[in-house]
Amino acid sequence: MQSQEGRQEREIIDFSVVIPAYNEQEVLRESYRRLKAVMDGVEGTYELLFVDDGSRDATRAILRELAAEDPHVRFIGFSRNFGHQAAITAGVDASAGRAVVVIDADLQDPPELIPKMIEKWREGYEVVYGKRLKRAGETWFKKTTAALFYRFLRSMASQDIPTDAGDFRLLDRRIVRILLENVNERCRYMRGLVAWMGFRQTYVEYDRDARFAGQTHYPLKKMVRLAMDAITAFTMPLKIATWMGFCLSALSFLYLLVNIGLKLFTDITQPGWTSLIAVSLFFNGVILVMLGLMGEYIARIIEEVKGRPLYLVAETGNLKDRSFRDNGDLVRGDGRMPA
C-alpha cells in the first residue's frame, strides 16, 4: 500500500488518463497523438499515464521517447507481463487526477468521447462508463459470447453490472481512493469492483472501432481467464451448485420411486443398461463441473493467502512524486528498479 507520506507528496491535477499497453508499438504514437489532441482541448491540467505490461516489442522504448518529449506523458513499466487488470490497477494507483479515465491503447475506444465523460462527471456522476452500441472488427463468435456473458454475469451479481461495457470509463478521485486504500484482492475484475462500489454512475454510448493497427492481444485463452475471474468474483455460482445438487437429488429420488412403482405394480420392465449409464454419466459430469468450480474458488483463496504483489514496477518515467501499491519502497521516482 502507499505510504501516507507518498499520498501527501502527490500533486493533484485535474485529469489522469490511464492507458494500459502490451506490445502496442504499431499504434502507440497514434494513440498518444489523438489523446493529446483531445486533452489539450479540455479545460484543466492533465497527464497521460501509460502502463507497459511487460511488452516484448518497442513499446517501452517509444514510451521513453514520448516521456522525454512531452512532460504530460508519464509511464510505468512492469518487470514482466502481469495482465490487463493489473495494468489498470497500477495506472489507477499512480494517478494524480481528480478524475481518472481508463482507455486501452489500441484505439478501439475513441479518445474523442472523453470530453463527454468529463461533462457527465462535472454534473456530479462519480463513474461514467462507455456503453458499446456496435463493435466493429470483431467476429460473430466474440460478439455473441460477449453479449451472453455480460447478461449471465448480471444475473448472478447482487448489484447492477452494466451490459456491453468494458474498462473504458471515468472514475472520480473518491472511487480511486477507495480502490487504493480499501480493495486489496489479487484476482481482480475491475468492472465488477466498480459496479459493486455503487455511488452515482451513468454511461455514454458509442460505436466501438476496429483496432487501428496490429493484432488483438486478448485471445480466447485470456478472455476465458477474465470470464472466470469475473464469475468467481461473486459467490452466486456456489449457491447455484448447491441448489442444483438439491434439484438433482430430488429428481433422482423421484426416478427411484417411479422405478419401484413400475416394478411392484406393473409388468413393465427396464431392459438393458442404456438409461442407467446415461443417467450415471450425466450426474458424474455435473459432479465434476461442480468440483472444478470449487477448485477455481480454492485456487483464488490460495492466491489471496500468498499475499504476493499485484504487479512489480521495473521502470518509470516522469513520475518523481509517485509511489506504488505493494512495492512502493522499491520504486520511488524515475528510473529502473534498484538492484
Short mmCIF file of C-alpha atoms in Angstrom, two decimals:
data_model
loop_
_atom_site.label_atom_id
_atom_site.label_comp_id
_atom_site.label_asym_id
_atom_site.label_seq_id
_atom_site.Cartn_x
_atom_site.Cartn_y
_atom_site.Cartn_z
CA MET A 1 0.00 0.00 0.00
CA GLN A 2 1.06 3.56 -0.46
CA SER A 3 2.56 5.37 2.47
CA GLN A 4 0.79 8.38 3.96
CA GLU A 5 3.83 10.42 3.02
CA GLY A 6 3.52 9.35 -0.62
CA ARG A 7 -0.11 10.43 -0.74
CA GLN A 8 0.66 13.82 0.75
CA GLU A 9 3.52 14.46 -1.66
CA ARG A 10 1.45 13.76 -4.75
CA GLU A 11 0.41 16.84 -6.66
CA ILE A 12 -3.27 16.66 -7.56
CA ILE A 13 -4.13 17.63 -11.13
CA ASP A 14 -7.47 17.71 -12.92
CA PHE A 15 -7.36 14.64 -15.16
CA SER A 16 -5.34 11.45 -15.44
CA VAL A 17 -5.72 9.24 -18.49
CA VAL A 18 -4.53 5.69 -17.77
CA ILE A 19 -3.56 3.74 -20.89
CA PRO A 20 -2.62 0.04 -20.46
CA ALA A 21 -0.41 -1.18 -23.31
CA TYR A 22 1.03 -4.56 -24.25
CA ASN A 23 3.05 -4.92 -27.47
CA GLU A 24 1.44 -1.82 -28.99
CA GLN A 25 4.39 -0.39 -30.93
CA GLU A 26 2.33 -0.09 -34.12
CA VAL A 27 -0.42 2.04 -32.58
CA LEU A 28 1.24 3.78 -29.63
CA ARG A 29 2.26 7.04 -31.33
CA GLU A 30 -1.15 7.46 -32.96
CA SER A 31 -2.82 6.74 -29.63
CA TYR A 32 -0.66 9.42 -28.00
CA ARG A 33 -1.41 11.91 -30.78
CA ARG A 34 -5.18 11.52 -30.51
CA LEU A 35 -5.21 11.52 -26.72
CA LYS A 36 -3.06 14.66 -26.58
CA ALA A 37 -5.27 16.43 -29.12
CA VAL A 38 -8.36 15.62 -27.04
CA MET A 39 -6.88 16.56 -23.66
CA ASP A 40 -5.35 19.80 -24.98
CA GLY A 41 -8.90 20.84 -25.79
CA VAL A 42 -10.20 20.09 -22.28
CA GLU A 43 -10.09 22.82 -19.66
CA GLY A 44 -7.76 21.76 -16.86
CA THR A 45 -4.40 20.13 -16.24
CA TYR A 46 -3.83 16.53 -17.29
CA GLU A 47 -1.41 13.65 -17.57
CA LEU A 48 -1.22 10.72 -19.97
CA LEU A 49 -0.18 7.77 -17.84
CA PHE A 50 0.84 4.76 -19.94
CA VAL A 51 1.35 1.34 -18.31
CA ASP A 52 3.61 -1.04 -20.21
CA ASP A 53 2.51 -4.52 -19.19
CA GLY A 54 5.85 -6.20 -19.86
CA SER A 55 5.85 -5.68 -23.64
CA ARG A 56 8.33 -7.62 -25.78
CA ASP A 57 8.42 -5.17 -28.67
CA ALA A 58 9.47 -1.49 -28.83
CA THR A 59 6.59 -0.23 -26.67
CA ARG A 60 8.85 0.65 -23.72
CA ALA A 61 11.38 2.46 -25.93
CA ILE A 62 8.61 4.52 -27.56
CA LEU A 63 7.26 5.47 -24.14
CA ARG A 64 10.72 6.66 -23.06
CA GLU A 65 10.88 8.87 -26.14
CA LEU A 66 7.39 10.30 -25.61
CA ALA A 67 8.10 10.99 -21.93
CA ALA A 68 11.31 12.82 -22.86
CA GLU A 69 9.49 14.94 -25.45
CA ASP A 70 6.29 15.72 -23.53
CA PRO A 71 6.07 16.31 -19.73
CA HIS A 72 2.39 15.33 -19.86
CA VAL A 73 3.44 11.76 -20.68
CA ARG A 74 4.26 9.51 -17.74
CA PHE A 75 4.77 5.77 -17.87
CA ILE A 76 5.11 2.70 -15.68
CA GLY A 77 7.00 -0.34 -16.94
CA PHE A 78 6.31 -3.73 -15.37
CA SER A 79 9.06 -6.27 -14.70
CA ARG A 80 7.00 -8.80 -16.72
CA ASN A 81 3.51 -9.30 -18.09
CA PHE A 82 1.08 -9.22 -15.16
CA GLY A 83 -2.13 -8.87 -17.16
CA HIS A 84 -4.57 -6.20 -18.25
CA GLN A 85 -6.37 -5.84 -14.90
CA ALA A 86 -3.06 -5.43 -13.05
CA ALA A 87 -2.00 -2.76 -15.57
CA ILE A 88 -5.22 -0.84 -14.99
CA THR A 89 -4.72 -1.16 -11.23
CA ALA A 90 -1.17 0.19 -11.42
CA GLY A 91 -2.22 3.16 -13.53
CA VAL A 92 -5.10 4.00 -11.20
CA ASP A 93 -2.81 3.58 -8.17
CA ALA A 94 -0.24 6.03 -9.56
CA SER A 95 -2.73 8.54 -10.97
CA ALA A 96 -2.98 12.06 -9.58
CA GLY A 97 -6.13 13.32 -11.29
CA ARG A 98 -9.33 14.44 -9.63
CA ALA A 99 -10.91 12.34 -12.38
CA VAL A 100 -9.22 9.27 -13.88
CA VAL A 101 -10.06 7.92 -17.33
CA VAL A 102 -9.10 4.35 -18.28
CA ILE A 103 -8.76 3.63 -22.00
CA ASP A 104 -6.86 0.96 -23.94
CA ALA A 105 -4.05 1.94 -26.29
CA ASP A 106 -5.48 0.12 -29.33
CA LEU A 107 -7.91 2.98 -30.21
CA GLN A 108 -10.95 0.73 -30.36
CA ASP A 109 -12.46 3.02 -27.75
CA PRO A 110 -12.45 6.58 -29.15
CA PRO A 111 -10.48 9.17 -27.12
CA GLU A 112 -12.84 11.80 -28.56
CA LEU A 113 -15.53 10.50 -26.17
CA ILE A 114 -13.55 11.62 -23.09
CA PRO A 115 -14.91 15.22 -23.08
CA LYS A 116 -18.47 13.82 -22.90
CA MET A 117 -17.44 11.70 -19.92
CA ILE A 118 -15.95 14.75 -18.26
CA GLU A 119 -19.21 16.64 -18.81
CA LYS A 120 -21.12 13.88 -17.03
CA TRP A 121 -18.54 13.94 -14.22
CA ARG A 122 -18.96 17.68 -13.81
CA GLU A 123 -22.70 17.08 -13.50
CA GLY A 124 -21.96 15.09 -10.34
CA TYR A 125 -21.55 11.50 -11.53
CA GLU A 126 -18.68 9.61 -9.90
CA VAL A 127 -18.44 6.82 -12.50
CA VAL A 128 -19.02 7.33 -16.22
CA TYR A 129 -18.55 4.26 -18.40
CA GLY A 130 -18.68 3.77 -22.14
CA LYS A 131 -21.50 1.58 -23.42
CA ARG A 132 -20.91 -0.07 -26.78
CA LEU A 133 -23.67 0.05 -29.38
CA LYS A 134 -21.69 -1.59 -32.19
CA ARG A 135 -18.39 -3.49 -32.20
CA ALA A 136 -16.51 -3.17 -35.49
CA GLY A 137 -13.74 -5.56 -36.47
CA GLU A 138 -14.87 -8.39 -34.18
CA THR A 139 -16.10 -11.83 -35.14
CA TRP A 140 -19.69 -13.00 -34.77
CA PHE A 141 -18.50 -15.54 -32.20
CA LYS A 142 -16.86 -12.90 -29.99
CA LYS A 143 -19.83 -10.53 -30.18
CA THR A 144 -22.33 -13.28 -29.36
CA THR A 145 -20.37 -14.81 -26.49
CA ALA A 146 -19.62 -11.36 -25.04
CA ALA A 147 -23.31 -10.39 -25.11
CA LEU A 148 -24.35 -13.67 -23.47
CA PHE A 149 -21.58 -13.45 -20.88
CA TYR A 150 -22.43 -9.92 -19.74
CA ARG A 151 -26.08 -10.83 -19.30
CA PHE A 152 -25.21 -14.04 -17.48
CA LEU A 153 -22.86 -12.14 -15.17
CA ARG A 154 -25.50 -9.53 -14.47
CA SER A 155 -27.98 -12.23 -13.49
CA MET A 156 -25.51 -13.68 -10.97
CA ALA A 157 -24.44 -10.43 -9.31
CA SER A 158 -26.28 -8.87 -6.40
CA GLN A 159 -25.55 -5.43 -7.84
CA ASP A 160 -26.26 -3.91 -11.23
CA ILE A 161 -23.36 -4.65 -13.61
CA PRO A 162 -23.64 -2.69 -16.88
CA THR A 163 -24.00 -4.78 -20.03
CA ASP A 164 -21.92 -4.09 -23.18
CA ALA A 165 -19.41 -2.03 -21.19
CA GLY A 166 -15.68 -2.64 -20.90
CA ASP A 167 -12.93 -0.94 -18.93
CA PHE A 168 -13.29 2.35 -20.82
CA ARG A 169 -14.60 4.61 -18.06
CA LEU A 170 -14.05 7.69 -15.92
CA LEU A 171 -13.59 7.38 -12.15
CA ASP A 172 -13.87 10.17 -9.63
CA ARG A 173 -10.99 10.61 -7.18
CA ARG A 174 -13.24 9.30 -4.42
CA ILE A 175 -13.57 5.97 -6.25
CA VAL A 176 -9.82 5.83 -6.88
CA ARG A 177 -9.06 6.45 -3.21
CA ILE A 178 -11.37 3.61 -2.13
CA LEU A 179 -9.81 1.23 -4.67
CA LEU A 180 -6.32 2.11 -3.45
CA GLU A 181 -6.92 2.08 0.29
CA ASN A 182 -9.69 -0.45 0.85
CA VAL A 183 -9.66 -3.00 -2.00
CA ASN A 184 -6.80 -5.50 -1.76
CA GLU A 185 -7.94 -8.62 -3.59
CA ARG A 186 -5.50 -10.22 -6.06
CA CYS A 187 -7.81 -11.80 -8.64
CA ARG A 188 -9.37 -8.61 -9.97
CA TYR A 189 -12.30 -7.85 -12.20
CA MET A 190 -12.25 -4.06 -12.17
CA ARG A 191 -15.62 -3.64 -13.88
CA GLY A 192 -17.28 -5.72 -11.18
CA LEU A 193 -15.43 -3.91 -8.39
CA VAL A 194 -16.53 -0.50 -9.62
CA ALA A 195 -20.12 -1.68 -10.03
CA TRP A 196 -20.06 -3.19 -6.53
CA MET A 197 -18.95 0.14 -5.03
CA GLY A 198 -22.10 1.90 -6.16
CA PHE A 199 -22.17 5.73 -5.99
CA ARG A 200 -23.63 7.77 -8.84
CA GLN A 201 -22.97 6.03 -12.15
CA THR A 202 -24.02 6.75 -15.72
CA TYR A 203 -22.89 5.97 -19.25
CA VAL A 204 -22.23 7.45 -22.66
CA GLU A 205 -23.00 5.40 -25.77
CA TYR A 206 -20.63 4.92 -28.70
CA ASP A 207 -19.75 2.67 -31.61
CA ARG A 208 -16.56 0.73 -30.99
CA ASP A 209 -13.99 0.87 -33.79
CA ALA A 210 -11.74 -1.88 -35.08
CA ARG A 211 -8.11 -1.86 -33.95
CA PHE A 212 -6.12 0.97 -35.53
CA ALA A 213 -3.21 -1.39 -36.27
CA GLY A 214 -1.74 -4.70 -35.21
CA GLN A 215 -3.50 -7.74 -33.81
CA THR A 216 -5.53 -8.27 -30.68
CA HIS A 217 -3.57 -9.21 -27.59
CA TYR A 218 -6.66 -10.64 -25.90
CA PRO A 219 -7.07 -14.12 -27.44
CA LEU A 220 -9.66 -16.70 -26.42
CA LYS A 221 -7.48 -18.04 -23.58
CA LYS A 222 -7.23 -14.65 -21.90
CA MET A 223 -10.93 -13.96 -22.43
CA VAL A 224 -11.80 -17.25 -20.73
CA ARG A 225 -9.49 -16.38 -17.84
CA LEU A 226 -11.10 -12.95 -17.47
CA ALA A 227 -14.53 -14.59 -17.57
CA MET A 228 -13.52 -16.99 -14.77
CA ASP A 229 -12.17 -14.09 -12.70
CA ALA A 230 -15.45 -12.27 -13.23
CA ILE A 231 -17.65 -15.26 -12.37
CA THR A 232 -15.67 -16.27 -9.27
CA ALA A 233 -15.69 -12.67 -8.04
CA PHE A 234 -19.21 -13.49 -6.85
CA THR A 235 -20.48 -16.30 -4.60
CA MET A 236 -23.62 -16.92 -6.64
CA PRO A 237 -22.09 -19.87 -8.61
CA LEU A 238 -21.55 -21.73 -5.33
CA LYS A 239 -25.18 -21.15 -4.40
CA ILE A 240 -26.24 -22.35 -7.85
CA ALA A 241 -24.17 -25.50 -7.33
CA THR A 242 -25.94 -26.13 -4.01
CA TRP A 243 -29.40 -25.70 -5.48
CA MET A 244 -28.50 -27.82 -8.48
CA GLY A 245 -27.38 -30.56 -6.10
CA PHE A 246 -30.71 -30.41 -4.26
CA CYS A 247 -32.69 -30.47 -7.52
CA LEU A 248 -30.76 -33.38 -9.00
CA SER A 249 -31.06 -35.32 -5.74
CA ALA A 250 -34.82 -34.74 -5.74
CA LEU A 251 -35.12 -35.86 -9.36
CA SER A 252 -33.04 -38.94 -8.63
CA PHE A 253 -35.28 -39.83 -5.69
CA LEU A 254 -38.40 -39.39 -7.85
CA TYR A 255 -36.82 -41.56 -10.56
CA LEU A 256 -36.17 -44.24 -7.93
CA LEU A 257 -39.79 -44.11 -6.71
CA VAL A 258 -41.08 -44.39 -10.28
CA ASN A 259 -38.96 -47.48 -10.95
CA ILE A 260 -40.04 -49.11 -7.68
CA GLY A 261 -43.68 -48.45 -8.56
CA LEU A 262 -43.22 -49.91 -12.04
CA LYS A 263 -41.60 -52.99 -10.56
CA LEU A 264 -44.28 -53.60 -7.89
CA PHE A 265 -47.49 -52.65 -9.67
CA THR A 266 -46.92 -53.20 -13.39
CA ASP A 267 -45.39 -55.70 -15.77
CA ILE A 268 -43.21 -53.02 -17.37
CA THR A 269 -39.51 -53.80 -17.09
CA GLN A 270 -36.38 -51.78 -17.83
CA PRO A 271 -34.28 -53.90 -20.19
CA GLY A 272 -30.60 -53.11 -20.64
CA TRP A 273 -28.33 -50.58 -19.01
CA THR A 274 -28.51 -47.73 -21.52
CA SER A 275 -30.72 -45.47 -19.41
CA LEU A 276 -28.72 -46.19 -16.26
CA ILE A 277 -25.41 -45.44 -17.97
CA ALA A 278 -26.80 -42.21 -19.45
CA VAL A 279 -28.07 -41.04 -16.07
CA SER A 280 -24.81 -42.02 -14.39
CA LEU A 281 -22.71 -40.14 -16.93
CA PHE A 282 -24.93 -37.08 -16.58
CA PHE A 283 -24.64 -36.98 -12.80
CA ASN A 284 -20.90 -37.67 -12.88
CA GLY A 285 -20.46 -34.81 -15.34
CA VAL A 286 -22.40 -32.45 -13.08
CA ILE A 287 -20.30 -33.52 -10.08
CA LEU A 288 -17.05 -32.91 -11.97
CA VAL A 289 -18.22 -29.46 -13.09
CA MET A 290 -19.11 -28.55 -9.51
CA LEU A 291 -15.76 -29.84 -8.24
CA GLY A 292 -13.97 -27.83 -10.92
CA LEU A 293 -15.88 -24.70 -9.92
CA MET A 294 -14.97 -25.21 -6.28
CA GLY A 295 -11.37 -25.77 -7.36
CA GLU A 296 -11.39 -22.36 -9.05
CA TYR A 297 -12.51 -20.74 -5.81
CA ILE A 298 -9.87 -22.63 -3.82
CA ALA A 299 -7.17 -21.52 -6.28
CA ARG A 300 -8.21 -17.90 -5.73
CA ILE A 301 -8.14 -18.37 -1.98
CA ILE A 302 -4.56 -19.63 -2.30
CA GLU A 303 -3.61 -16.56 -4.35
CA GLU A 304 -5.09 -14.29 -1.69
CA VAL A 305 -3.31 -16.12 1.14
CA LYS A 306 0.07 -15.88 -0.61
CA GLY A 307 -0.19 -12.10 -0.49
CA ARG A 308 2.10 -11.54 -3.47
CA PRO A 309 2.14 -8.09 -5.12
CA LEU A 310 -0.39 -7.40 -7.84
CA TYR A 311 2.47 -6.17 -10.01
CA LEU A 312 6.16 -5.21 -9.87
CA VAL A 313 7.38 -1.94 -11.34
CA ALA A 314 10.74 -2.09 -13.11
CA GLU A 315 10.88 1.41 -14.59
CA THR A 316 9.04 4.71 -14.53
CA GLY A 317 9.11 7.96 -16.50
CA ASN A 318 8.12 11.46 -15.30
CA LEU A 319 6.77 10.05 -12.02
CA LYS A 320 9.08 11.61 -9.47
CA ASP A 321 6.38 12.12 -6.83
CA ARG A 322 4.67 8.75 -7.08
CA SER A 323 4.87 5.51 -5.14
CA PHE A 324 3.05 2.27 -5.91
CA ARG A 325 0.95 -0.38 -4.25
CA ASP A 326 2.90 -3.22 -2.59
CA ASN A 327 6.32 -2.22 -3.89
CA GLY A 328 6.46 1.49 -3.12
CA ASP A 329 9.76 1.06 -1.28
CA LEU A 330 11.35 -0.45 -4.40
CA VAL A 331 10.37 2.24 -6.85
CA ARG A 332 10.27 5.91 -5.91
CA GLY A 333 10.91 8.39 -8.66
CA ASP A 334 12.11 7.88 -12.21
CA GLY A 335 14.41 5.17 -13.37
CA ARG A 336 14.84 1.42 -13.07
CA MET A 337 14.27 -0.75 -10.04
CA PRO A 338 17.39 -0.71 -7.85
CA ALA A 339 19.41 -3.91 -7.57
#
